[in-house]
Tab-separated table of C-alpha atoms in Angstrom:
chain	number	residue	atom	x	y	z
A	1	MET	CA	0.083	-0.077	-0.216
A	2	ILE	CA	1.108	3.671	-0.928
A	3	SER	CA	-0.090	6.828	1.058
A	4	VAL	CA	-2.436	8.874	0.511
A	5	ALA	CA	0.111	12.256	-0.521
A	6	GLU	CA	2.362	9.161	-3.134
A	7	ALA	CA	-1.176	8.084	-4.078
A	8	LEU	CA	-2.097	11.555	-5.334
A	9	GLN	CA	1.528	12.263	-7.025
A	10	ASP	CA	1.355	9.003	-8.960
A	11	LEU	CA	-2.029	10.670	-10.345
A	12	PHE	CA	-1.051	13.668	-11.409
A	13	ALA	CA	1.842	11.465	-13.133
A	14	LEU	CA	-0.743	10.587	-15.016
A	15	VAL	CA	-2.028	13.295	-16.724
A	16	THR	CA	-1.604	17.050	-18.414
A	17	PRO	CA	-3.326	19.750	-18.619
A	18	LEU	CA	-5.742	19.706	-21.452
A	19	PRO	CA	-5.022	21.679	-25.060
A	20	ALA	CA	-6.518	25.104	-25.272
A	21	GLN	CA	-9.901	26.619	-27.922
A	22	ASP	CA	-11.813	30.138	-28.413
A	23	VAL	CA	-16.055	29.902	-27.265
A	24	PRO	CA	-17.664	32.083	-27.245
A	25	LEU	CA	-17.956	34.519	-24.398
A	26	ARG	CA	-21.732	34.063	-23.664
A	27	ASP	CA	-20.288	29.648	-23.099
A	28	ALA	CA	-17.422	31.151	-20.981
A	29	ALA	CA	-19.021	30.881	-17.442
A	30	GLN	CA	-16.695	28.215	-15.048
A	31	ARG	CA	-14.442	27.766	-17.098
A	32	VAL	CA	-10.969	27.611	-16.823
A	33	LEU	CA	-9.392	31.049	-18.726
A	34	ALA	CA	-6.195	28.671	-20.408
A	35	ARG	CA	-4.157	31.885	-21.099
A	36	ASP	CA	-3.966	35.592	-20.785
A	37	VAL	CA	-5.895	37.790	-22.150
A	38	THR	CA	-5.865	41.532	-22.502
A	39	ALA	CA	-8.158	44.783	-22.863
A	40	ARG	CA	-8.821	45.838	-26.060
A	41	ARG	CA	-10.639	49.877	-24.662
A	42	ASP	CA	-9.792	51.948	-22.252
A	43	GLN	CA	-12.591	52.272	-20.156
A	44	PRO	CA	-14.151	54.105	-19.421
A	45	PRO	CA	-13.330	55.220	-22.809
A	46	PHE	CA	-13.772	58.580	-22.142
A	47	ALA	CA	-13.748	60.661	-18.701
A	48	ALA	CA	-17.248	60.234	-17.321
A	49	SER	CA	-19.517	61.587	-15.581
A	50	ALA	CA	-20.268	60.260	-12.028
A	51	MET	CA	-23.916	61.841	-11.064
A	52	ASP	CA	-26.329	63.744	-12.630
A	53	GLY	CA	-25.926	67.203	-12.220
A	54	TYR	CA	-24.182	69.329	-14.258
A	55	ALA	CA	-20.315	70.107	-15.315
A	56	ILE	CA	-18.548	73.284	-14.493
A	57	HIS	CA	-14.728	74.525	-14.942
A	58	ALA	CA	-12.976	73.468	-11.812
A	59	THR	CA	-12.623	77.581	-10.990
A	60	ASP	CA	-16.448	77.809	-10.752
A	61	HIS	CA	-16.635	75.085	-8.096
A	62	ARG	CA	-17.857	77.789	-5.256
A	63	GLN	CA	-20.441	79.165	-2.792
A	64	GLY	CA	-23.301	81.453	-4.970
A	65	ALA	CA	-21.025	81.363	-8.415
A	66	SER	CA	-23.938	82.239	-11.325
A	67	LEU	CA	-23.439	80.288	-14.437
A	68	THR	CA	-24.738	79.886	-17.404
A	69	VAL	CA	-26.596	76.467	-18.994
A	70	ILE	CA	-24.948	76.613	-22.964
A	71	GLY	CA	-26.135	72.364	-23.429
A	72	GLU	CA	-26.576	68.769	-22.396
A	73	ALA	CA	-24.867	65.046	-22.766
A	74	ALA	CA	-26.235	62.229	-22.237
A	75	ALA	CA	-24.916	58.641	-21.672
A	76	GLY	CA	-24.905	57.854	-25.665
A	77	HIS	CA	-24.898	60.855	-26.155
A	78	GLY	CA	-21.747	63.411	-25.459
A	79	TRP	CA	-21.461	67.309	-25.702
A	80	HIS	CA	-18.636	68.342	-28.084
A	81	GLY	CA	-17.754	71.638	-27.432
A	82	THR	CA	-15.376	73.015	-24.946
A	83	LEU	CA	-16.700	74.343	-21.456
A	84	ALA	CA	-15.179	78.023	-20.683
A	85	GLN	CA	-15.242	79.915	-17.223
A	86	GLY	CA	-19.421	81.084	-16.170
A	87	GLN	CA	-20.125	78.303	-18.349
A	88	ALA	CA	-22.303	74.599	-17.083
A	89	LEU	CA	-23.910	72.029	-19.795
A	90	ARG	CA	-26.863	69.550	-18.103
A	91	ILE	CA	-25.101	66.634	-17.895
A	92	PHE	CA	-26.428	62.612	-16.580
A	93	THR	CA	-24.581	59.182	-14.773
A	94	GLY	CA	-21.937	58.309	-17.633
A	95	ALA	CA	-21.889	60.779	-20.080
A	96	PRO	CA	-18.538	62.101	-21.175
A	97	VAL	CA	-17.263	65.393	-19.802
A	98	PRO	CA	-16.412	68.077	-21.582
A	99	ALA	CA	-12.961	69.630	-22.490
A	100	GLY	CA	-12.715	72.218	-19.879
A	101	ALA	CA	-14.688	70.592	-16.978
A	102	GLY	CA	-12.974	70.116	-14.165
A	103	PHE	CA	-16.029	68.894	-12.495
A	104	VAL	CA	-19.363	67.462	-11.692
A	105	ILE	CA	-21.819	69.603	-9.706
A	106	ILE	CA	-25.015	67.586	-8.183
A	107	GLN	CA	-28.484	68.123	-9.200
A	108	GLU	CA	-29.074	69.141	-5.230
A	109	ASN	CA	-26.731	71.377	-5.021
A	110	VAL	CA	-28.167	73.990	-7.205
A	111	THR	CA	-30.914	75.814	-8.089
A	112	ARG	CA	-32.368	76.732	-11.519
A	113	ASP	CA	-33.879	79.183	-13.006
A	114	GLY	CA	-34.383	79.333	-16.827
A	115	GLU	CA	-30.429	79.082	-17.916
A	116	LYS	CA	-28.997	79.750	-15.275
A	117	ILE	CA	-27.982	78.005	-12.398
A	118	THR	CA	-26.768	79.633	-8.232
A	119	ILE	CA	-24.706	76.626	-6.294
A	120	THR	CA	-25.713	76.130	-3.266
A	121	ASP	CA	-23.718	73.846	-1.366
A	122	ALA	CA	-20.026	73.499	-3.041
A	123	GLN	CA	-18.965	70.969	-0.275
A	124	ASP	CA	-18.516	67.903	-2.644
A	125	SER	CA	-15.237	65.751	-1.651
A	126	GLY	CA	-13.761	64.915	-5.172
A	127	SER	CA	-15.011	66.034	-8.492
A	128	ASN	CA	-17.381	63.313	-9.212
A	129	ILE	CA	-16.438	62.272	-12.635
A	130	ARG	CA	-14.543	58.964	-13.590
A	131	PRO	CA	-11.070	58.978	-15.205
A	132	LEU	CA	-10.221	57.787	-18.366
A	133	GLY	CA	-9.379	53.982	-17.908
A	134	GLY	CA	-9.729	54.010	-14.686
A	135	ASP	CA	-11.445	51.235	-14.606
A	136	PHE	CA	-8.613	49.710	-16.696
A	137	ALA	CA	-6.391	50.889	-19.564
A	138	GLN	CA	-5.889	49.030	-22.707
A	139	GLY	CA	-3.825	46.444	-22.621
A	140	THR	CA	-4.473	45.551	-19.016
A	141	PRO	CA	-4.289	41.491	-18.442
A	142	LEU	CA	-6.728	39.119	-16.756
A	143	PRO	CA	-3.851	36.380	-16.201
A	144	ALA	CA	-4.920	32.813	-16.327
A	145	PRO	CA	-5.141	30.019	-14.925
A	146	ARG	CA	-8.506	30.948	-13.318
A	147	ARG	CA	-11.999	29.108	-13.437
A	148	LEU	CA	-14.559	32.171	-15.018
A	149	SER	CA	-16.815	33.644	-12.152
A	150	PRO	CA	-19.693	35.656	-12.993
A	151	ASN	CA	-17.730	39.003	-12.561
A	152	ASP	CA	-14.772	37.490	-14.131
A	153	ILE	CA	-17.447	37.188	-17.474
A	154	ALA	CA	-18.588	41.147	-17.048
A	155	LEU	CA	-14.879	42.153	-17.169
A	156	LEU	CA	-14.259	40.265	-20.011
A	157	ALA	CA	-16.985	42.115	-21.642
A	158	ALA	CA	-16.279	45.140	-20.925
A	159	MET	CA	-12.901	44.383	-21.954
A	160	ASN	CA	-14.592	44.049	-25.506
A	161	ILE	CA	-12.933	40.062	-25.437
A	162	ALA	CA	-16.025	37.968	-27.188
A	163	GLN	CA	-14.030	35.320	-27.849
A	164	VAL	CA	-12.269	33.446	-24.454
A	165	PRO	CA	-9.204	31.215	-24.819
A	166	VAL	CA	-10.513	28.234	-21.954
A	167	THR	CA	-8.990	24.743	-21.240
A	168	ARG	CA	-10.807	21.993	-23.078
A	169	LYS	CA	-13.461	20.128	-20.747
A	170	PRO	CA	-11.888	16.580	-19.734
A	171	VAL	CA	-13.908	13.907	-20.704
A	172	VAL	CA	-14.285	11.546	-18.746
A	173	ALA	CA	-16.320	7.779	-19.342
A	174	ILE	CA	-17.721	6.671	-15.514
A	175	ILE	CA	-18.773	3.051	-15.556
A	176	ALA	CA	-20.717	1.008	-12.800
A	177	THR	CA	-19.517	-2.973	-12.454
A	178	GLY	CA	-21.551	-5.768	-10.489
A	179	ASP	CA	-23.636	-7.947	-11.364
A	180	GLU	CA	-25.777	-7.047	-8.106
A	181	LEU	CA	-26.644	-3.326	-9.664
A	182	VAL	CA	-29.739	-2.045	-11.844
A	183	GLN	CA	-30.827	1.826	-13.153
A	184	PRO	CA	-32.179	4.188	-11.339
A	185	GLY	CA	-35.737	4.172	-12.181
A	186	ASP	CA	-35.488	0.209	-13.635
A	187	ARG	CA	-37.195	-3.022	-11.165
A	188	PRO	CA	-34.446	-4.929	-8.986
A	189	GLY	CA	-34.550	-7.783	-9.024
A	190	PRO	CA	-34.354	-9.889	-4.930
A	191	ASP	CA	-30.379	-9.366	-5.075
A	192	GLN	CA	-29.978	-6.250	-6.725
A	193	ILE	CA	-29.405	-2.492	-6.088
A	194	ILE	CA	-29.891	0.789	-7.613
A	195	ALA	CA	-26.323	1.559	-9.306
A	196	SER	CA	-26.006	5.282	-7.475
A	197	ASN	CA	-22.148	5.855	-7.233
A	198	SER	CA	-22.475	7.066	-10.613
A	199	TYR	CA	-24.522	9.208	-10.953
A	200	GLY	CA	-23.503	11.493	-8.096
A	201	LEU	CA	-19.706	11.331	-9.362
A	202	ALA	CA	-21.070	12.151	-13.059
A	203	ALA	CA	-22.259	15.294	-10.571
A	204	LEU	CA	-19.314	15.569	-9.206
A	205	VAL	CA	-17.310	15.528	-12.015
A	206	THR	CA	-19.836	18.131	-13.588
A	207	ALA	CA	-19.776	20.860	-11.363
A	208	ALA	CA	-15.729	20.201	-11.607
A	209	GLY	CA	-15.622	21.725	-15.390
A	210	ALA	CA	-15.601	17.972	-16.942
A	211	THR	CA	-18.471	16.756	-19.163
A	212	ALA	CA	-19.143	12.980	-17.543
A	213	ARG	CA	-20.462	10.206	-20.130
A	214	LEU	CA	-22.197	7.764	-18.513
A	215	LEU	CA	-22.309	4.377	-19.882
A	216	PRO	CA	-24.130	1.098	-19.571
A	217	ILE	CA	-23.239	-0.910	-16.359
A	218	ALA	CA	-20.837	-3.575	-16.984
A	219	ARG	CA	-21.648	-6.604	-15.687
A	220	ASP	CA	-18.913	-8.941	-13.894
A	221	SER	CA	-17.384	-11.032	-16.553
A	222	ILE	CA	-14.592	-10.947	-19.542
A	223	ALA	CA	-17.018	-10.237	-22.529
A	224	SER	CA	-18.883	-6.945	-20.658
A	225	LEU	CA	-16.283	-5.306	-19.146
A	226	GLU	CA	-14.858	-5.610	-22.101
A	227	GLN	CA	-17.387	-4.320	-24.682
A	228	THR	CA	-18.234	-1.206	-21.261
A	229	PHE	CA	-14.794	-0.599	-22.154
A	230	ALA	CA	-14.571	-0.025	-25.419
A	231	LEU	CA	-18.021	2.963	-25.167
A	232	ALA	CA	-14.898	4.568	-23.191
A	233	GLN	CA	-12.494	5.604	-26.316
A	234	GLY	CA	-11.802	8.733	-26.815
A	235	ALA	CA	-12.427	9.519	-23.222
A	236	ASP	CA	-9.908	11.593	-21.123
A	237	LEU	CA	-9.759	9.575	-17.894
A	238	ILE	CA	-11.518	6.020	-17.266
A	239	ILE	CA	-13.770	5.781	-13.995
A	240	THR	CA	-14.760	2.497	-12.857
A	241	ILE	CA	-16.627	1.766	-10.092
A	242	GLY	CA	-16.831	-1.750	-7.495
A	243	GLY	CA	-14.474	-4.789	-9.111
A	244	ALA	CA	-11.455	-3.243	-8.375
A	245	SER	CA	-10.777	-5.574	-4.717
A	246	VAL	CA	-9.205	-9.405	-4.805
A	247	GLY	CA	-12.404	-10.849	-5.026
A	248	ASP	CA	-13.582	-13.646	-7.160
A	249	HIS	CA	-16.059	-11.716	-8.965
A	250	ASP	CA	-13.389	-8.244	-9.249
A	251	LEU	CA	-12.142	-8.408	-12.327
A	252	VAL	CA	-11.414	-4.809	-13.203
A	253	GLY	CA	-8.383	-4.920	-13.276
A	254	GLN	CA	-7.430	-7.710	-14.582
A	255	VAL	CA	-9.537	-7.332	-18.022
A	256	ALA	CA	-7.891	-3.528	-17.726
A	257	GLN	CA	-4.364	-4.843	-17.787
A	258	SER	CA	-5.593	-7.212	-20.642
A	259	LEU	CA	-6.112	-4.284	-22.594
A	260	GLY	CA	-3.266	-2.629	-21.877
A	261	MET	CA	-3.590	-1.292	-18.908
A	262	GLN	CA	-0.340	0.229	-17.380
A	263	ARG	CA	-0.612	0.610	-13.999
A	264	SER	CA	0.457	3.333	-11.863
A	265	PHE	CA	-0.185	1.691	-8.054
A	266	TYR	CA	-2.738	-0.878	-6.719
A	267	LYS	CA	-4.384	0.057	-3.024
A	268	ILE	CA	-3.601	3.283	-0.292
A	269	ALA	CA	-3.376	3.542	3.330
A	270	MET	CA	-7.196	5.324	3.701
A	271	ARG	CA	-10.186	4.072	5.244
A	272	PRO	CA	-12.418	4.236	3.555
A	273	GLY	CA	-10.662	3.763	-0.106
A	274	LYS	CA	-8.824	1.154	0.439
A	275	PRO	CA	-8.795	-0.795	-2.901
A	276	LEU	CA	-7.917	2.162	-5.140
A	277	MET	CA	-6.555	1.540	-8.481
A	278	ALA	CA	-5.070	3.643	-11.387
A	279	GLY	CA	-2.402	3.774	-14.355
A	280	ARG	CA	-2.842	4.773	-18.184
A	281	LEU	CA	-5.411	2.705	-20.371
A	282	GLY	CA	-4.988	4.156	-24.320
A	283	SER	CA	-4.755	7.600	-24.187
A	284	ALA	CA	-6.737	7.580	-21.087
A	285	ALA	CA	-5.454	7.951	-17.197
A	286	MET	CA	-7.894	5.403	-15.525
A	287	ILE	CA	-8.757	5.592	-12.174
A	288	GLY	CA	-10.680	2.449	-10.292
A	289	LEU	CA	-12.760	2.905	-7.597
A	290	PRO	CA	-14.109	1.393	-4.720
A	291	GLY	CA	-17.759	-0.437	-5.334
A	292	ASN	CA	-19.036	1.288	-1.355
A	293	PRO	CA	-20.913	4.092	-2.205
A	294	VAL	CA	-19.517	5.913	0.600
A	295	SER	CA	-15.214	5.141	-0.070
A	296	ALA	CA	-16.421	5.874	-3.870
A	297	MET	CA	-17.867	9.361	-2.720
A	298	VAL	CA	-14.759	10.076	-0.715
A	299	CYS	CA	-12.669	8.962	-3.242
A	300	GLY	CA	-13.584	11.339	-5.791
A	301	HIS	CA	-13.269	13.856	-3.205
A	302	VAL	CA	-9.375	13.082	-2.092
A	303	PHE	CA	-8.324	11.789	-5.851
A	304	VAL	CA	-10.990	12.849	-8.731
A	305	LEU	CA	-11.005	16.014	-8.250
A	306	PRO	CA	-8.051	17.140	-7.711
A	307	VAL	CA	-6.817	15.046	-11.298
A	308	ILE	CA	-9.763	16.951	-12.483
A	309	ARG	CA	-8.067	20.109	-11.845
A	310	LYS	CA	-4.590	19.669	-13.003
A	311	MET	CA	-6.572	18.551	-16.633
A	312	LEU	CA	-7.575	22.124	-16.000
A	313	GLY	CA	-4.755	23.421	-16.098
A	314	LEU	CA	-5.495	24.672	-12.640
A	315	GLY	CA	-2.063	23.186	-10.714
A	316	ALA	CA	-1.215	19.693	-9.198
A	317	HIS	CA	-2.673	20.324	-5.404
A	318	PRO	CA	-4.405	18.249	-3.017
A	319	ALA	CA	-7.972	18.651	-2.280
A	320	ALA	CA	-8.338	22.122	0.032
A	321	THR	CA	-8.824	22.014	3.203
A	322	GLN	CA	-9.424	23.461	6.186
A	323	THR	CA	-9.110	23.224	10.256
A	324	ALA	CA	-11.933	23.358	12.375
A	325	PRO	CA	-12.264	22.763	16.271
A	326	LEU	CA	-13.118	19.039	17.917
A	327	ALA	CA	-16.764	19.414	18.852
A	328	HIS	CA	-15.825	16.542	20.817
A	329	ASP	CA	-12.877	14.203	22.012
A	330	ILE	CA	-12.002	10.988	19.398
A	331	GLY	CA	-9.478	8.150	20.211
A	332	ALA	CA	-5.708	7.382	19.021
A	333	ASN	CA	-5.853	6.943	14.937
A	334	GLY	CA	-4.392	3.693	13.388
A	335	PRO	CA	-1.879	3.335	10.536
A	336	ARG	CA	-4.445	4.184	8.032
A	337	ALA	CA	-5.442	7.886	7.100
A	338	HIS	CA	-9.457	8.350	7.922
A	339	TYR	CA	-11.231	10.189	6.403
A	340	MET	CA	-14.576	10.097	8.964
A	341	ARG	CA	-17.493	11.424	7.427
A	342	ALA	CA	-17.856	14.186	9.854
A	343	HIS	CA	-20.745	17.565	10.752
A	344	ALA	CA	-19.285	20.923	10.904
A	345	THR	CA	-20.650	24.047	12.721
A	346	THR	CA	-20.053	27.041	14.331
A	347	ALA	CA	-19.747	24.619	17.711
A	348	GLY	CA	-17.175	22.860	15.760
A	349	VAL	CA	-17.344	19.510	14.041
A	350	THR	CA	-18.873	16.773	15.134
A	351	ILE	CA	-17.779	13.086	13.696
A	352	PHE	CA	-20.382	9.971	13.177
A	353	ASP	CA	-20.157	7.315	14.789
A	354	ARG	CA	-17.162	4.659	12.218
A	355	GLN	CA	-20.317	2.140	12.759
A	356	ASP	CA	-23.381	4.319	11.063
A	357	SER	CA	-23.227	3.146	7.204
A	358	SER	CA	-26.506	4.653	6.918
A	359	LEU	CA	-26.508	5.858	3.373
A	360	LEU	CA	-28.718	8.839	3.966
A	361	SER	CA	-27.287	10.264	6.995
A	362	VAL	CA	-23.990	10.201	4.633
A	363	LEU	CA	-25.000	11.709	1.901
A	364	THR	CA	-27.591	14.417	3.432
A	365	GLN	CA	-26.314	14.706	7.479
A	366	ALA	CA	-22.565	14.961	6.473
A	367	ASN	CA	-20.958	17.661	5.173
A	368	CYS	CA	-16.975	17.667	5.761
A	369	LEU	CA	-15.072	14.850	6.019
A	370	ALA	CA	-12.329	15.049	9.070
A	371	LEU	CA	-9.517	14.226	8.367
A	372	ARG	CA	-6.278	11.917	10.189
A	373	PRO	CA	-3.484	11.274	9.099
A	374	PRO	CA	-1.934	7.636	9.777
A	375	HIS	CA	-0.924	7.213	13.628
A	376	ASP	CA	-2.742	9.932	14.245
A	377	ALA	CA	-3.171	10.732	18.468
A	378	ALA	CA	-6.164	10.998	20.068
A	379	ARG	CA	-7.891	14.529	20.335
A	380	LYS	CA	-9.730	16.365	22.565
A	381	ALA	CA	-12.308	18.304	22.141
A	382	GLY	CA	-11.356	21.803	21.095
A	383	GLU	CA	-8.374	20.588	19.254
A	384	SER	CA	-8.500	21.325	15.754
A	385	VAL	CA	-9.062	19.079	13.526
A	386	GLN	CA	-8.433	19.763	9.154
A	387	ILE	CA	-11.515	19.292	7.241
A	388	LEU	CA	-12.396	18.806	3.654
A	389	PRO	CA	-15.454	20.549	2.601
A	390	LEU	CA	-17.996	18.155	0.839
């Protein structure tokens, strides 16, 4: 068996960042920016009024000044002239500030009588003018890599970038294995259960930015497994669920090796998740997950998601963890890393009973995994423990 850290390093060695592709800005949300992009214009592209009011010469900004209104400017409709002393221009938010103007006085601070205004309050702390390029200048970079948030999309639009270079989405083929499985909605036999792992993992990798391909359930026979592996051609990552242990019906490793898999490792010093397998099968990386639902989802968070992030160009890093205080004492740990189902609140981290195998409680009540390194000593309530948010 190898450690969790060693397993991650071996997994990272199996994959490389995928190539970039250009997509329309409308389709770039939540994609990973593959290379730096730069603004194609200044923002704002001109000095603009930040308020509704009157543009005036800077020397006219004084209490009691009387000025003549000579025109009007609105957003999208500038006034093209030069403002002189003693003159004012009615101006609205977003309109270009004309040459000669050094101040916009808000409309609440003036009185108007026909074409004359009088400044009644000159206490403004700023000019109320947004300078040309005040947000960003032409050539300002948006650095990669980064997962593009809605705010980033708005910024790219303001930069006048219509086509965005993003990392191609990894295609992840997911293969559930076992004679005991049927699809959700089907009628299970007396000895069968519903295939849940594949749907949870598909949702997990999709949320991470990959494209999930749910393949048919592979039965516990060499022929069925070979047929399903054939359907995985073209995937960047193949995930198998179940059949990776050493029982008479656990055929995944045997069939994968007969198809040319170059195995990287088998078994890790971790609970749950010990019978993890990984390698390369043709042009794809392959990860063989345990079939237990909790083990499969834990391994998805701990191993699959970091691999996908590397494929997206986000670096080779373990899953991000946080620290939080324990709500109650826990005993010493054994020779393997333990990923314990837990619930974190402001009162601290509550560890679920290890004997509680209720899938309902695991998948709905747990909001994190509490991480315990091998040979970790007993911990008291209030001590810090690492958690992996789910």
